[in-house]
Amino acid sequence: MAFRKILEDVGDFGLFQKVLLIFFFIPCFTVLPWFSMHVIFLTGIPDHWCYVPEVAKSNLSLKKQMALIMPPSDPHCSMYDVNYTEILQSLDPDLDEKTPTKPCDKGWFYEKSEFDTTAVTDVRNVDT
């Protein structure tokens, strides 16, 4: 009972509480979450590989597309230097570590199971 009496005398939502709400709590609940979550947007690099239009338009599963495009030596920044139209028409593509590779020339395909878009996918600067 004594605490309730003190609150009635002092005032339960006076000038101090309003100033505290406006200058402390509102900025904390609107600005601080951005500081903790922006790291995900700015540094998240989703799995990516070279974009090959012929393979992307094919009816292959994503796993098979990745196997056709990604050489084991540098899976994210290079692709096999082959004619993909011929590869897709053949039943048994013969791609191994001896197959020549080249840097990605048509951009990248980003796996979107974790992130829809990040700063990296917006800028498309993954080969640093």
C-alpha positions as a Markdown table, in Angstrom:
| # | Residue | x | y | z |
|---|---|---|---|---|
| 1 | Met | 0.0 | 0.0 | 0.0 |
| 2 | Ala | 2.8 | 2.4 | 0.8 |
| 3 | Phe | 4.3 | 2.2 | -2.7 |
| 4 | Arg | 0.9 | 2.9 | -4.3 |
| 5 | Lys | 0.5 | 5.9 | -2.1 |
| 6 | Ile | 4.0 | 7.2 | -3.1 |
| 7 | Leu | 3.1 | 6.7 | -6.8 |
| 8 | Glu | -0.1 | 8.8 | -6.3 |
| 9 | Asp | 1.9 | 11.6 | -4.7 |
| 10 | Val | 4.8 | 11.6 | -7.2 |
| 11 | Gly | 2.7 | 10.8 | -10.3 |
| 12 | Asp | 3.0 | 7.5 | -12.2 |
| 13 | Phe | 3.5 | 8.9 | -15.7 |
| 14 | Gly | 5.0 | 12.3 | -15.3 |
| 15 | Leu | 7.5 | 14.4 | -17.3 |
| 16 | Phe | 10.5 | 12.2 | -16.4 |
| 17 | Gln | 8.7 | 9.1 | -17.7 |
| 18 | Lys | 7.7 | 10.8 | -20.9 |
| 19 | Val | 11.2 | 12.1 | -21.5 |
| 20 | Leu | 12.6 | 8.7 | -20.8 |
| 21 | Leu | 10.2 | 7.1 | -23.2 |
| 22 | Ile | 10.8 | 9.6 | -26.0 |
| 23 | Phe | 14.6 | 9.9 | -25.8 |
| 24 | Phe | 15.6 | 6.5 | -24.6 |
| 25 | Phe | 13.2 | 3.6 | -25.2 |
| 26 | Ile | 11.8 | 4.6 | -28.6 |
| 27 | Pro | 15.3 | 5.0 | -30.2 |
| 28 | Cys | 16.5 | 1.8 | -28.5 |
| 29 | Phe | 13.6 | -0.2 | -30.0 |
| 30 | Thr | 13.8 | 1.3 | -33.4 |
| 31 | Val | 17.6 | 1.9 | -34.1 |
| 32 | Leu | 19.4 | -0.8 | -32.0 |
| 33 | Pro | 17.8 | -3.8 | -33.8 |
| 34 | Trp | 19.2 | -2.5 | -37.0 |
| 35 | Phe | 22.7 | -2.5 | -35.7 |
| 36 | Ser | 22.4 | -6.1 | -34.7 |
| 37 | Met | 20.6 | -7.3 | -37.9 |
| 38 | His | 22.5 | -5.3 | -40.6 |
| 39 | Val | 25.4 | -7.7 | -40.3 |
| 40 | Ile | 23.3 | -10.4 | -41.8 |
| 41 | Phe | 22.4 | -8.2 | -44.8 |
| 42 | Leu | 25.8 | -6.8 | -45.3 |
| 43 | Thr | 28.0 | -9.8 | -44.9 |
| 44 | Gly | 25.8 | -12.7 | -45.8 |
| 45 | Ile | 27.2 | -14.4 | -48.9 |
| 46 | Pro | 24.8 | -17.1 | -50.1 |
| 47 | Asp | 26.0 | -20.1 | -52.0 |
| 48 | His | 26.6 | -19.1 | -55.6 |
| 49 | Trp | 27.9 | -20.3 | -58.8 |
| 50 | Cys | 28.3 | -19.1 | -62.4 |
| 51 | Tyr | 25.1 | -18.3 | -64.3 |
| 52 | Val | 24.9 | -20.3 | -67.5 |
| 53 | Pro | 21.7 | -19.5 | -69.4 |
| 54 | Glu | 21.6 | -22.8 | -71.3 |
| 55 | Val | 21.8 | -24.8 | -68.1 |
| 56 | Ala | 19.4 | -22.4 | -66.2 |
| 57 | Lys | 16.7 | -22.9 | -68.9 |
| 58 | Ser | 17.1 | -26.7 | -68.9 |
| 59 | Asn | 14.9 | -29.1 | -67.1 |
| 60 | Leu | 17.6 | -30.4 | -64.8 |
| 61 | Ser | 17.5 | -30.4 | -61.0 |
| 62 | Leu | 19.5 | -27.8 | -59.2 |
| 63 | Lys | 21.9 | -30.4 | -58.0 |
| 64 | Lys | 22.6 | -31.6 | -61.6 |
| 65 | Gln | 22.9 | -28.0 | -62.8 |
| 66 | Met | 25.6 | -27.4 | -60.2 |
| 67 | Ala | 27.5 | -30.5 | -61.2 |
| 68 | Leu | 27.6 | -29.3 | -64.8 |
| 69 | Ile | 28.7 | -25.8 | -64.0 |
| 70 | Met | 30.9 | -25.9 | -60.8 |
| 71 | Pro | 34.5 | -27.3 | -61.2 |
| 72 | Pro | 35.8 | -28.7 | -57.9 |
| 73 | Ser | 38.9 | -26.5 | -58.0 |
| 74 | Asp | 37.0 | -23.2 | -57.9 |
| 75 | Pro | 33.3 | -23.8 | -57.7 |
| 76 | His | 32.2 | -20.3 | -57.0 |
| 77 | Cys | 34.1 | -18.1 | -59.4 |
| 78 | Ser | 34.8 | -20.3 | -62.5 |
| 79 | Met | 32.9 | -22.6 | -64.8 |
| 80 | Tyr | 33.8 | -25.3 | -67.3 |
| 81 | Asp | 34.9 | -23.9 | -70.7 |
| 82 | Val | 32.7 | -26.1 | -72.8 |
| 83 | Asn | 29.7 | -25.8 | -75.1 |
| 84 | Tyr | 26.8 | -26.3 | -72.7 |
| 85 | Thr | 24.3 | -26.8 | -75.5 |
| 86 | Glu | 26.2 | -29.9 | -76.6 |
| 87 | Ile | 26.7 | -31.1 | -73.0 |
| 88 | Leu | 23.0 | -30.9 | -72.4 |
| 89 | Gln | 22.2 | -32.9 | -75.5 |
| 90 | Ser | 24.6 | -35.6 | -74.6 |
| 91 | Leu | 23.4 | -38.3 | -72.2 |
| 92 | Asp | 26.7 | -38.7 | -70.4 |
| 93 | Pro | 28.7 | -35.5 | -70.0 |
| 94 | Asp | 32.4 | -36.2 | -69.5 |
| 95 | Leu | 33.5 | -33.4 | -67.1 |
| 96 | Asp | 36.4 | -33.9 | -64.8 |
| 97 | Glu | 39.3 | -32.0 | -63.3 |
| 98 | Lys | 41.1 | -32.0 | -66.7 |
| 99 | Thr | 38.3 | -30.1 | -68.4 |
| 100 | Pro | 39.4 | -26.5 | -69.0 |
| 101 | Thr | 37.7 | -23.8 | -66.9 |
| 102 | Lys | 37.2 | -20.0 | -67.3 |
| 103 | Pro | 36.0 | -17.2 | -65.1 |
| 104 | Cys | 32.3 | -16.5 | -64.8 |
| 105 | Asp | 31.3 | -14.3 | -67.7 |
| 106 | Lys | 27.5 | -14.0 | -67.4 |
| 107 | Gly | 27.2 | -13.2 | -63.6 |
| 108 | Trp | 26.2 | -15.6 | -60.8 |
| 109 | Phe | 23.3 | -17.6 | -59.7 |
| 110 | Tyr | 22.6 | -17.2 | -56.0 |
| 111 | Glu | 21.0 | -19.9 | -53.9 |
| 112 | Lys | 18.0 | -18.3 | -52.1 |
| 113 | Ser | 17.1 | -20.8 | -49.4 |
| 114 | Glu | 18.6 | -18.6 | -46.6 |
| 115 | Phe | 18.6 | -15.1 | -48.1 |
| 116 | Asp | 16.4 | -13.6 | -50.7 |
| 117 | Thr | 18.8 | -10.6 | -51.2 |
| 118 | Thr | 21.9 | -9.3 | -49.5 |
| 119 | Ala | 24.3 | -6.5 | -50.2 |
| 120 | Val | 26.5 | -9.1 | -52.0 |
| 121 | Thr | 23.8 | -10.2 | -54.3 |
| 122 | Asp | 22.8 | -6.6 | -55.0 |
| 123 | Val | 26.3 | -5.5 | -55.8 |
| 124 | Arg | 27.3 | -8.9 | -57.4 |
| 125 | Asn | 30.8 | -8.6 | -56.0 |
| 126 | Val | 31.6 | -12.0 | -54.8 |
| 127 | Asp | 35.0 | -12.6 | -56.3 |
| 128 | Thr | 37.3 | -10.6 | -54.1 |
